[in-house]
PDB file of C-alpha atoms in Angstrom:
ATOM      1  CA  UNK A 205      -7.489 -19.398  17.621  1.00 40.00           C
ATOM      2  CA  UNK A 206      -8.877 -19.729  13.722  1.00 36.00           C
ATOM      3  CA  UNK A 207      -8.801 -15.966  12.869  1.00 42.00           C
ATOM      4  CA  UNK A 208      -5.179 -15.711  14.817  1.00 42.00           C
ATOM      5  CA  UNK A 209      -3.914 -18.576  12.546  1.00 49.00           C
ATOM      6  CA  UNK A 210      -5.699 -16.956   9.135  1.00 49.00           C
ATOM      7  CA  UNK A 211      -4.160 -13.598  10.282  1.00 57.00           C
ATOM      8  CA  UNK A 212      -1.149 -15.426  10.522  1.00 61.00           C
ATOM      9  CA  UNK A 213      -0.889 -16.995   7.312  1.00 62.00           C
ATOM     10  CA  UNK A 214      -2.345 -13.950   5.141  1.00 65.00           C
ATOM     11  CA  UNK A 215       0.745 -12.260   6.738  1.00 68.00           C
ATOM     12  CA  UNK A 216       3.388 -14.328   5.362  1.00 71.00           C
ATOM     13  CA  UNK A 217       2.265 -13.833   1.948  1.00 75.00           C
ATOM     14  CA  UNK A 218       0.865  -9.918   2.332  1.00 79.00           C
ATOM     15  CA  UNK A 219       3.167  -8.659   5.057  1.00 83.00           C
ATOM     16  CA  UNK A 220       1.521  -5.372   4.783  1.00 85.00           C
ATOM     17  CA  UNK A 221      -1.701  -5.737   3.666  1.00 82.00           C
ATOM     18  CA  UNK A 222      -1.798  -4.135   0.097  1.00 83.00           C
ATOM     19  CA  UNK A 223      -3.472  -7.568  -1.164  1.00 83.00           C
ATOM     20  CA  UNK A 224      -5.844  -7.516   1.064  1.00 84.00           C
ATOM     21  CA  UNK A 225      -7.117  -4.088   0.791  1.00 84.00           C
ATOM     22  CA  UNK A 226      -6.851  -4.203  -3.033  1.00 84.00           C
ATOM     23  CA  UNK A 227      -9.131  -7.011  -2.658  1.00 86.00           C
ATOM     24  CA  UNK A 228     -11.444  -5.080  -0.180  1.00 88.00           C
ATOM     25  CA  UNK A 229     -11.730  -2.764  -2.318  1.00 87.00           C
ATOM     26  CA  UNK A 230     -12.458  -5.126  -5.599  1.00 87.00           C
ATOM     27  CA  UNK A 231     -15.303  -5.966  -3.786  1.00 89.00           C
ATOM     28  CA  UNK A 232     -16.709  -2.496  -2.613  1.00 90.00           C
ATOM     29  CA  UNK A 233     -16.394  -1.384  -6.162  1.00 90.00           C
ATOM     30  CA  UNK A 234     -18.046  -4.157  -7.785  1.00 89.00           C
ATOM     31  CA  UNK A 235     -21.038  -3.552  -5.233  1.00 91.00           C
ATOM     32  CA  UNK A 236     -21.405   0.086  -6.292  1.00 91.00           C
ATOM     33  CA  UNK A 237     -21.212  -0.282 -10.244  1.00 90.00           C
ATOM     34  CA  UNK A 238     -23.836  -3.051  -9.360  1.00 90.00           C
ATOM     35  CA  UNK A 239     -26.110  -0.660  -7.715  1.00 91.00           C
ATOM     36  CA  UNK A 240     -25.229   1.850 -10.754  1.00 90.00           C
ATOM     37  CA  UNK A 241     -26.040  -0.403 -13.223  1.00 89.00           C
ATOM     38  CA  UNK A 242     -29.363  -1.167 -12.186  1.00 89.00           C
ATOM     39  CA  UNK A 243     -29.832   2.530 -12.230  1.00 87.00           C
ATOM     40  CA  UNK A 244     -27.899   3.366 -15.485  1.00 86.00           C
ATOM     41  CA  UNK A 245     -28.295  -0.014 -17.479  1.00 84.00           C
ATOM     42  CA  UNK A 246     -26.049   0.468 -19.877  1.00 84.00           C
ATOM     43  CA  UNK A 247     -25.103  -1.956 -22.711  1.00 82.00           C
ATOM     44  CA  UNK A 248     -22.024  -3.952 -22.750  1.00 81.00           C
ATOM     45  CA  UNK A 249     -22.233  -3.560 -18.938  1.00 84.00           C
ATOM     46  CA  UNK A 250     -19.957  -5.844 -17.875  1.00 84.00           C
ATOM     47  CA  UNK A 251     -17.137  -4.410 -20.280  1.00 85.00           C
ATOM     48  CA  UNK A 252     -18.009  -0.762 -19.111  1.00 87.00           C
ATOM     49  CA  UNK A 253     -17.906  -1.931 -15.277  1.00 88.00           C
ATOM     50  CA  UNK A 254     -13.961  -3.558 -15.785  1.00 87.00           C
ATOM     51  CA  UNK A 255     -12.652  -1.047 -17.884  1.00 88.00           C
ATOM     52  CA  UNK A 256     -14.355   2.055 -15.084  1.00 87.00           C
ATOM     53  CA  UNK A 257     -13.216   0.054 -12.367  1.00 86.00           C
ATOM     54  CA  UNK A 258      -9.686  -1.294 -13.225  1.00 88.00           C
ATOM     55  CA  UNK A 259      -8.539   2.281 -12.220  1.00 86.00           C
ATOM     56  CA  UNK A 260      -9.127   1.993  -9.320  1.00 86.00           C
ATOM     57  CA  UNK A 261      -7.311  -1.210  -8.266  1.00 83.00           C
ATOM     58  CA  UNK A 262      -4.282   0.345 -10.311  1.00 86.00           C
ATOM     59  CA  UNK A 263      -3.985   3.207  -7.975  1.00 86.00           C
ATOM     60  CA  UNK A 264      -3.973   1.152  -5.161  1.00 83.00           C
ATOM     61  CA  UNK A 265      -0.186   0.016  -6.408  1.00 80.00           C
ATOM     62  CA  UNK A 266       2.428   0.446  -3.732  1.00 74.00           C
ATOM     63  CA  UNK A 267       4.554   2.857  -5.613  1.00 77.00           C
ATOM     64  CA  UNK A 268       1.538   5.160  -5.883  1.00 81.00           C
ATOM     65  CA  UNK A 269       1.965   6.317  -2.464  1.00 79.00           C
ATOM     66  CA  UNK A 270       0.064  10.240  -2.253  1.00 82.00           C
ATOM     67  CA  UNK A 271      -3.441  11.093  -2.182  1.00 83.00           C
ATOM     68  CA  UNK A 272      -3.544  13.604  -4.501  1.00 86.00           C
ATOM     69  CA  UNK A 273      -1.031  11.709  -7.100  1.00 87.00           C
ATOM     70  CA  UNK A 274      -4.080   8.629  -6.675  1.00 88.00           C
ATOM     71  CA  UNK A 275      -6.693  10.976  -7.746  1.00 89.00           C
ATOM     72  CA  UNK A 276      -4.959  12.333 -10.641  1.00 90.00           C
ATOM     73  CA  UNK A 277      -3.883   9.276 -12.038  1.00 90.00           C
ATOM     74  CA  UNK A 278      -7.125   8.018 -11.626  1.00 91.00           C
ATOM     75  CA  UNK A 279      -8.502  10.233 -14.012  1.00 91.00           C
ATOM     76  CA  UNK A 280      -5.528  10.287 -16.058  1.00 90.00           C
ATOM     77  CA  UNK A 281      -6.510   6.254 -16.350  1.00 91.00           C
ATOM     78  CA  UNK A 282      -9.795   7.544 -17.540  1.00 92.00           C
ATOM     79  CA  UNK A 283      -8.592  10.145 -21.008  1.00 92.00           C
ATOM     80  CA  UNK A 284      -6.094   6.626 -21.736  1.00 91.00           C
ATOM     81  CA  UNK A 285      -8.444   3.812 -21.392  1.00 91.00           C
ATOM     82  CA  UNK A 286     -10.707   6.044 -23.618  1.00 91.00           C
ATOM     83  CA  UNK A 287      -8.331   6.986 -25.934  1.00 90.00           C
ATOM     84  CA  UNK A 288      -7.027   3.215 -25.902  1.00 90.00           C
ATOM     85  CA  UNK A 289     -10.470   1.831 -26.678  1.00 88.00           C
ATOM     86  CA  UNK A 290     -10.885   4.244 -29.386  1.00 87.00           C
ATOM     87  CA  UNK A 291      -7.865   3.461 -30.948  1.00 85.00           C
ATOM     88  CA  UNK A 292      -8.532  -0.289 -30.585  1.00 85.00           C
ATOM     89  CA  UNK A 293     -11.881  -0.228 -31.961  1.00 84.00           C
ATOM     90  CA  UNK A 294     -11.334   2.383 -34.792  1.00 82.00           C
ATOM     91  CA  UNK A 295      -8.742   0.357 -36.903  1.00 79.00           C
ATOM     92  CA  UNK A 296      -9.677  -3.230 -35.501  1.00 76.00           C
ATOM     93  CA  UNK A 297     -11.332  -4.148 -39.969  1.00 73.00           C
ATOM     94  CA  UNK A 298      -7.823  -2.723 -41.365  1.00 77.00           C
ATOM     95  CA  UNK A 299      -5.213  -5.395 -39.952  1.00 78.00           C
ATOM     96  CA  UNK A 300      -1.758  -3.884 -40.947  1.00 85.00           C
ATOM     97  CA  UNK A 301      -3.493  -0.141 -40.174  1.00 84.00           C
ATOM     98  CA  UNK A 302      -4.418  -1.838 -36.866  1.00 82.00           C
ATOM     99  CA  UNK A 303      -1.324  -3.009 -35.994  1.00 87.00           C
ATOM    100  CA  UNK A 304       0.690  -0.280 -36.768  1.00 88.00           C
ATOM    101  CA  UNK A 305      -1.845   2.565 -34.735  1.00 86.00           C
ATOM    102  CA  UNK A 306      -1.757  -0.430 -31.703  1.00 85.00           C
ATOM    103  CA  UNK A 307       1.843  -0.165 -31.932  1.00 88.00           C
ATOM    104  CA  UNK A 308       2.260   3.494 -32.180  1.00 90.00           C
ATOM    105  CA  UNK A 309       0.041   4.151 -29.305  1.00 88.00           C
ATOM    106  CA  UNK A 310       1.680   1.408 -26.900  1.00 86.00           C
ATOM    107  CA  UNK A 311       5.023   3.290 -27.764  1.00 88.00           C
ATOM    108  CA  UNK A 312       3.854   7.065 -27.258  1.00 89.00           C
ATOM    109  CA  UNK A 313       2.847   5.606 -23.429  1.00 87.00           C
ATOM    110  CA  UNK A 314       5.920   4.790 -23.046  1.00 87.00           C
ATOM    111  CA  UNK A 315       7.396   8.008 -23.500  1.00 87.00           C
ATOM    112  CA  UNK A 316       5.056   9.915 -21.702  1.00 84.00           C
ATOM    113  CA  UNK A 317       5.748   7.924 -18.776  1.00 82.00           C
ATOM    114  CA  UNK A 318       9.348   7.708 -19.654  1.00 79.00           C
ATOM    115  CA  UNK A 319       9.913   9.624 -16.649  1.00 78.00           C
ATOM    116  CA  UNK A 320       7.918   7.855 -13.796  1.00 78.00           C
ATOM    117  CA  UNK A 321       8.993   3.994 -15.258  1.00 76.00           C
ATOM    118  CA  UNK A 322       6.869   3.371 -11.737  1.00 75.00           C
ATOM    119  CA  UNK A 323       4.123   3.797 -13.884  1.00 77.00           C
ATOM    120  CA  UNK A 324       4.864   1.227 -16.508  1.00 79.00           C
ATOM    121  CA  UNK A 325       2.513  -1.190 -15.821  1.00 82.00           C
ATOM    122  CA  UNK A 326      -0.271   0.972 -16.316  1.00 84.00           C
ATOM    123  CA  UNK A 327       1.101   0.577 -19.875  1.00 85.00           C
ATOM    124  CA  UNK A 328       0.484  -3.156 -20.435  1.00 85.00           C
ATOM    125  CA  UNK A 329      -3.283  -2.789 -18.494  1.00 86.00           C
ATOM    126  CA  UNK A 330      -4.288  -0.110 -20.740  1.00 87.00           C
ATOM    127  CA  UNK A 331      -3.060  -2.452 -23.628  1.00 86.00           C
ATOM    128  CA  UNK A 332      -4.621  -6.033 -22.140  1.00 87.00           C
ATOM    129  CA  UNK A 333      -7.985  -3.593 -21.270  1.00 86.00           C
ATOM    130  CA  UNK A 334      -7.504  -2.515 -25.032  1.00 86.00           C
ATOM    131  CA  UNK A 335      -7.816  -5.826 -26.429  1.00 84.00           C
ATOM    132  CA  UNK A 336     -10.795  -7.245 -24.007  1.00 83.00           C
ATOM    133  CA  UNK A 337     -12.858  -4.522 -25.397  1.00 81.00           C
ATOM    134  CA  UNK A 338     -12.412  -5.946 -29.038  1.00 80.00           C
ATOM    135  CA  UNK A 339     -14.570  -8.789 -27.821  1.00 75.00           C
ATOM    136  CA  UNK A 340     -17.557  -6.236 -27.243  1.00 73.00           C
ATOM    137  CA  UNK A 341     -16.268  -3.112 -29.625  1.00 72.00           C
ATOM    138  CA  UNK A 342     -14.816  -4.368 -32.752  1.00 70.00           C
ATOM    139  CA  UNK A 343     -16.680  -1.873 -35.105  1.00 70.00           C
ATOM    140  CA  UNK A 344     -15.286   1.272 -37.010  1.00 70.00           C
ATOM    141  CA  UNK A 345     -18.833   2.908 -36.382  1.00 75.00           C
ATOM    142  CA  UNK A 346     -17.711   6.162 -34.316  1.00 79.00           C
ATOM    143  CA  UNK A 347     -21.010   6.951 -32.562  1.00 82.00           C
ATOM    144  CA  UNK A 348     -20.830   3.666 -30.826  1.00 81.00           C
ATOM    145  CA  UNK A 349     -17.783   4.018 -29.865  1.00 81.00           C
ATOM    146  CA  UNK A 350     -18.160   7.276 -28.638  1.00 86.00           C
ATOM    147  CA  UNK A 351     -21.331   5.727 -26.573  1.00 85.00           C
ATOM    148  CA  UNK A 352     -19.766   3.347 -24.931  1.00 87.00           C
ATOM    149  CA  UNK A 353     -16.998   5.665 -23.976  1.00 88.00           C
ATOM    150  CA  UNK A 354     -19.365   7.850 -22.708  1.00 91.00           C
ATOM    151  CA  UNK A 355     -20.870   5.120 -20.449  1.00 90.00           C
ATOM    152  CA  UNK A 356     -17.324   4.534 -19.491  1.00 90.00           C
ATOM    153  CA  UNK A 357     -16.961   8.564 -18.306  1.00 92.00           C
ATOM    154  CA  UNK A 358     -20.349   7.584 -16.578  1.00 91.00           C
ATOM    155  CA  UNK A 359     -18.956   4.763 -14.430  1.00 92.00           C
ATOM    156  CA  UNK A 360     -15.717   6.372 -13.910  1.00 90.00           C
ATOM    157  CA  UNK A 361     -17.240   8.888 -12.415  1.00 92.00           C
ATOM    158  CA  UNK A 362     -19.123   7.105 -10.130  1.00 92.00           C
ATOM    159  CA  UNK A 363     -16.464   4.546  -8.919  1.00 91.00           C
ATOM    160  CA  UNK A 364     -13.965   8.043  -8.886  1.00 91.00           C
ATOM    161  CA  UNK A 365     -16.374   9.150  -5.948  1.00 91.00           C
ATOM    162  CA  UNK A 366     -16.801   5.572  -4.407  1.00 89.00           C
ATOM    163  CA  UNK A 367     -12.908   5.677  -4.501  1.00 87.00           C
ATOM    164  CA  UNK A 368     -12.916   8.893  -2.810  1.00 86.00           C
ATOM    165  CA  UNK A 369     -15.496   7.544  -0.052  1.00 86.00           C
ATOM    166  CA  UNK A 370     -13.228   4.829   0.742  1.00 85.00           C
ATOM    167  CA  UNK A 371     -12.123   3.878   4.557  1.00 81.00           C
ATOM    168  CA  UNK A 372      -8.682   4.833   4.558  1.00 80.00           C
ATOM    169  CA  UNK A 373      -6.622   1.798   5.637  1.00 81.00           C
ATOM    170  CA  UNK A 374      -3.607   2.660   5.169  1.00 85.00           C
ATOM    171  CA  UNK A 375      -2.222   2.811   8.511  1.00 85.00           C
ATOM    172  CA  UNK A 376      -2.388  -0.762   8.978  1.00 86.00           C
ATOM    173  CA  UNK A 377      -0.188  -1.056   6.416  1.00 88.00           C
ATOM    174  CA  UNK A 378       1.899   1.027   8.465  1.00 90.00           C
ATOM    175  CA  UNK A 379       1.292  -0.724  11.640  1.00 90.00           C
ATOM    176  CA  UNK A 380       1.877  -3.984  10.002  1.00 91.00           C
ATOM    177  CA  UNK A 381       5.427  -3.031   8.461  1.00 92.00           C
ATOM    178  CA  UNK A 382       6.439  -2.387  12.412  1.00 91.00           C
ATOM    179  CA  UNK A 383       5.727  -5.633  13.799  1.00 91.00           C
ATOM    180  CA  UNK A 384       7.787  -7.149  10.513  1.00 91.00           C
ATOM    181  CA  UNK A 385      10.400  -4.400  10.870  1.00 91.00           C
ATOM    182  CA  UNK A 386      10.135  -5.327  14.975  1.00 90.00           C
ATOM    183  CA  UNK A 387      10.435  -9.454  14.172  1.00 89.00           C
ATOM    184  CA  UNK A 388      12.983  -9.784  11.526  1.00 88.00           C
ATOM    185  CA  UNK A 389      15.237  -6.671  14.629  1.00 88.00           C
ATOM    186  CA  UNK A 390      14.498  -9.795  17.454  1.00 87.00           C
ATOM    187  CA  UNK A 391      15.437 -12.176  15.200  1.00 85.00           C
ATOM    188  CA  UNK A 392      18.632 -10.614  14.157  1.00 83.00           C
ATOM    189  CA  UNK A 393      19.429  -9.837  18.262  1.00 82.00           C
ATOM    190  CA  UNK A 394      18.687 -13.319  19.230  1.00 81.00           C
ATOM    191  CA  UNK A 395      20.819 -14.944  16.596  1.00 79.00           C
ATOM    192  CA  UNK A 396      23.413 -12.048  16.692  1.00 76.00           C
ATOM    193  CA  UNK A 397      23.805 -11.778  13.216  1.00 73.00           C
ATOM    194  CA  UNK A 398      22.913  -8.637  11.029  1.00 71.00           C
ATOM    195  CA  UNK A 399      22.849 -10.565   7.829  1.00 70.00           C
ATOM    196  CA  UNK A 400      19.232  -9.739   7.490  1.00 72.00           C
ATOM    197  CA  UNK A 401      19.606  -5.861   7.942  1.00 76.00           C
ATOM    198  CA  UNK A 402      18.347  -5.524   4.003  1.00 80.00           C
ATOM    199  CA  UNK A 403      15.008  -6.731   5.335  1.00 83.00           C
ATOM    200  CA  UNK A 404      15.061  -4.375   8.462  1.00 84.00           C
ATOM    201  CA  UNK A 405      15.041  -1.602   5.986  1.00 85.00           C
ATOM    202  CA  UNK A 406      12.447  -3.144   3.859  1.00 87.00           C
ATOM    203  CA  UNK A 407       9.990  -3.034   6.520  1.00 89.00           C
ATOM    204  CA  UNK A 408      11.449   0.551   7.480  1.00 88.00           C
ATOM    205  CA  UNK A 409      10.458   1.728   3.444  1.00 88.00           C
ATOM    206  CA  UNK A 410       7.478   0.423   3.633  1.00 88.00           C
ATOM    207  CA  UNK A 411       6.339   2.205   6.548  1.00 90.00           C
ATOM    208  CA  UNK A 412       8.090   5.298   5.276  1.00 90.00           C
ATOM    209  CA  UNK A 413       6.210   5.470   1.868  1.00 86.00           C
ATOM    210  CA  UNK A 414       2.329   4.288   3.841  1.00 87.00           C
ATOM    211  CA  UNK A 415       3.128   8.383   5.474  1.00 86.00           C
ATOM    212  CA  UNK A 416       2.087  10.241   2.672  1.00 85.00           C
ATOM    213  CA  UNK A 417      -1.042   7.824   2.649  1.00 84.00           C
ATOM    214  CA  UNK A 418      -2.501   8.274   6.389  1.00 81.00           C
ATOM    215  CA  UNK A 419      -5.345  10.389   6.465  1.00 71.00           C
ATOM    216  CA  UNK A 420      -5.050  10.730  10.503  1.00 65.00           C
ATOM    217  CA  UNK A 421      -5.136  13.361  12.375  1.00 63.00           C
ATOM    218  CA  UNK A 422      -1.641  12.038  14.516  1.00 73.00           C
ATOM    219  CA  UNK A 423       0.340  11.697  11.278  1.00 80.00           C
ATOM    220  CA  UNK A 424       2.860  14.034  13.471  1.00 84.00           C
ATOM    221  CA  UNK A 425       3.113  10.852  16.074  1.00 87.00           C
ATOM    222  CA  UNK A 426       3.146   8.230  13.341  1.00 89.00           C
ATOM    223  CA  UNK A 427       6.437   9.999  11.632  1.00 90.00           C
ATOM    224  CA  UNK A 428       8.143  10.374  14.920  1.00 91.00           C
ATOM    225  CA  UNK A 429       7.434   6.818  15.758  1.00 91.00           C
ATOM    226  CA  UNK A 430       8.905   5.630  12.151  1.00 92.00           C
ATOM    227  CA  UNK A 431      11.800   7.801  13.292  1.00 93.00           C
ATOM    228  CA  UNK A 432      12.471   6.547  16.502  1.00 92.00           C
ATOM    229  CA  UNK A 433      11.719   2.625  15.753  1.00 92.00           C
ATOM    230  CA  UNK A 434      14.880   3.288  12.601  1.00 90.00           C
ATOM    231  CA  UNK A 435      16.903   4.290  15.544  1.00 91.00           C
ATOM    232  CA  UNK A 436      16.338   1.676  17.813  1.00 90.00           C
ATOM    233  CA  UNK A 437      17.259  -0.459  14.846  1.00 88.00           C
ATOM    234  CA  UNK A 438      20.233   0.770  14.758  1.00 86.00           C
ATOM    235  CA  UNK A 439      21.249   1.057  18.077  1.00 87.00           C
ATOM    236  CA  UNK A 440      20.327  -2.668  18.135  1.00 85.00           C
ATOM    237  CA  UNK A 441      22.463  -3.434  15.077  1.00 84.00           C
ATOM    238  CA  UNK A 442      25.186  -1.857  17.103  1.00 82.00           C
ATOM    239  CA  UNK A 443      25.123  -3.620  19.871  1.00 80.00           C
ATOM    240  CA  UNK A 444      25.118  -6.807  17.939  1.00 79.00           C
ATOM    241  CA  UNK A 445      28.109  -5.796  15.923  1.00 77.00           C
ATOM    242  CA  UNK A 446      30.034  -5.373  19.467  1.00 71.00           C
ATOM    243  CA  UNK A 447      29.678  -9.015  19.789  1.00 65.00           C
ATOM    244  CA  UNK A 448      30.211  -8.395  23.239  1.00 64.00           C
ATOM    245  CA  UNK A 449      26.875  -8.249  24.304  1.00 68.00           C
ATOM    246  CA  UNK A 450      26.228 -10.462  27.252  1.00 75.00           C
ATOM    247  CA  UNK A 451      23.115 -13.165  27.535  1.00 78.00           C
ATOM    248  CA  UNK A 452      21.297 -11.603  30.468  1.00 79.00           C
ATOM    249  CA  UNK A 453      21.186  -8.328  28.151  1.00 80.00           C
ATOM    250  CA  UNK A 454      20.135  -9.889  24.960  1.00 82.00           C
ATOM    251  CA  UNK A 455      16.849 -11.560  27.196  1.00 85.00           C
ATOM    252  CA  UNK A 456      16.300  -7.886  28.449  1.00 84.00           C
ATOM    253  CA  UNK A 457      16.675  -6.118  25.131  1.00 86.00           C
ATOM    254  CA  UNK A 458      14.356  -9.399  23.909  1.00 88.00           C
ATOM    255  CA  UNK A 459      11.495  -8.955  26.606  1.00 88.00           C
ATOM    256  CA  UNK A 460      11.512  -4.702  25.199  1.00 88.00           C
ATOM    257  CA  UNK A 461      11.360  -5.398  21.652  1.00 89.00           C
ATOM    258  CA  UNK A 462       8.664  -8.048  22.554  1.00 90.00           C
ATOM    259  CA  UNK A 463       6.933  -5.261  24.714  1.00 89.00           C
ATOM    260  CA  UNK A 464       6.712  -2.756  21.700  1.00 90.00           C
ATOM    261  CA  UNK A 465       5.291  -6.029  19.825  1.00 91.00           C
ATOM    262  CA  UNK A 466       2.689  -6.455  21.741  1.00 90.00           C
ATOM    263  CA  UNK A 467       1.696  -3.437  22.511  1.00 90.00           C
ATOM    264  CA  UNK A 468       1.526  -2.068  18.590  1.00 89.00           C
ATOM    265  CA  UNK A 469      -0.116  -5.777  17.941  1.00 88.00           C
ATOM    266  CA  UNK A 470      -3.239  -5.177  20.116  1.00 87.00           C
ATOM    267  CA  UNK A 471      -3.204  -1.353  19.519  1.00 85.00           C
ATOM    268  CA  UNK A 472      -2.761  -0.741  23.275  1.00 86.00           C
ATOM    269  CA  UNK A 473      -0.507   1.386  25.672  1.00 86.00           C
ATOM    270  CA  UNK A 474       3.165   0.886  25.677  1.00 85.00           C
ATOM    271  CA  UNK A 475       3.278   0.645  29.513  1.00 82.00           C
ATOM    272  CA  UNK A 476       7.288   0.192  29.592  1.00 75.00           C
ATOM    273  CA  UNK A 477       8.578  -1.291  31.906  1.00 69.00           C
ATOM    274  CA  UNK A 478      12.378  -0.181  32.044  1.00 65.00           C
ATOM    275  CA  UNK A 479      14.941  -1.622  34.287  1.00 62.00           C
ATOM    276  CA  UNK A 480      17.213   0.265  35.988  1.00 59.00           C
ATOM    277  CA  UNK A 481      20.864  -0.967  35.971  1.00 62.00           C
ATOM    278  CA  UNK A 482      24.640   0.365  35.633  1.00 67.00           C
ATOM    279  CA  UNK A 483      24.731  -0.502  32.330  1.00 75.00           C
ATOM    280  CA  UNK A 484      24.694   2.112  29.447  1.00 80.00           C
ATOM    281  CA  UNK A 485      23.201  -0.783  26.761  1.00 81.00           C
ATOM    282  CA  UNK A 486      20.349  -1.001  28.747  1.00 83.00           C
ATOM    283  CA  UNK A 487      20.193   2.758  30.098  1.00 84.00           C
ATOM    284  CA  UNK A 488      20.248   3.912  26.610  1.00 86.00           C
ATOM    285  CA  UNK A 489      17.202   1.085  25.345  1.00 86.00           C
ATOM    286  CA  UNK A 490      15.562   2.650  27.929  1.00 87.00           C
ATOM    287  CA  UNK A 491      15.276   6.349  26.738  1.00 88.00           C
ATOM    288  CA  UNK A 492      14.960   5.318  23.126  1.00 90.00           C
ATOM    289  CA  UNK A 493      11.987   2.650  24.348  1.00 89.00           C
ATOM    290  CA  UNK A 494      10.438   6.174  26.850  1.00 88.00           C
ATOM    291  CA  UNK A 495      10.806   7.686  23.823  1.00 90.00           C
ATOM    292  CA  UNK A 496       8.589   5.290  21.707  1.00 90.00           C
ATOM    293  CA  UNK A 497       6.494   4.302  24.072  1.00 90.00           C
ATOM    294  CA  UNK A 498       5.390   8.225  24.412  1.00 88.00           C
ATOM    295  CA  UNK A 499       4.773   8.683  20.581  1.00 89.00           C
ATOM    296  CA  UNK A 500       2.525   5.572  20.713  1.00 89.00           C
ATOM    297  CA  UNK A 501       0.641   6.225  23.060  1.00 88.00           C
ATOM    298  CA  UNK A 502      -0.120   9.249  21.771  1.00 86.00           C
ATOM    299  CA  UNK A 503      -1.240   7.892  18.930  1.00 84.00           C
ATOM    300  CA  UNK A 504      -3.585   5.604  20.756  1.00 83.00           C
ATOM    301  CA  UNK A 505      -4.892   8.312  22.990  1.00 81.00           C
ATOM    302  CA  UNK A 506      -6.072  10.309  19.218  1.00 76.00           C
ATOM    303  CA  UNK A 507      -7.138   7.379  18.233  1.00 73.00           C
ATOM    304  CA  UNK A 508      -9.649   6.670  20.959  1.00 71.00           C
ATOM    305  CA  UNK A 509     -10.403  10.200  21.241  1.00 60.00           C
TER     306      UNK A 509
END
């Protein structure tokens, strides 16, 4: 019971599970780096580990929703953080020149990413980490800077491969987005109001955005289920807009949504009990849910096997 309440609390503030995933990955990366630190024992270990590990969390931003893109951005991050540390450390003894060099580097970073504004937060993170690095590397000595950059890359490569072996939990984000979508759909139907259609569409976009990073064999059925749920949403919208749906029909539609929700929430097979009535609304409802049931059950079979 306590676990259930805790999950509900998390889902309220972290509806799709992005924050929980990043937290889990942060702990996982910290353990890997702790072991690496015992073996390599670099100077300024806390700073080196921070600079190399930050990239592993950056690539979990929701806008970076492609596995190949995640790898390339992390490798690009290592190049950029190395240059950033080099620029900050090399010019710190020269006040005016330092300000000009840092400002120029920040401007160049924004220019380089102007075609991908979704990655602009990376620039702020790089500049912040560059400032933090001055607490330890505040000398213009070329060999000291080069040594630290060498260790950043050594730990960075370790983090890169740790990231590659990190369990793929993105299908859980898709599942959470589906559940939030169904909750809002049920709420709209219960209140005969489409006012929260933007929220439903937001959850649908979250479902779509996670598809490219799901690494499972039953992706085809996940994609098809996503489209069918969107189609089901439009069907419910249409019935609400008619404003002529009787209460018994609404109760049956609510029960249908609940059956889908419970099956996906519990990871069970969806055994939909259709109600055959001379009612076009319910006939359409039966047809759509049977399609959702078919694809969801194929996902369950693939997971169980």
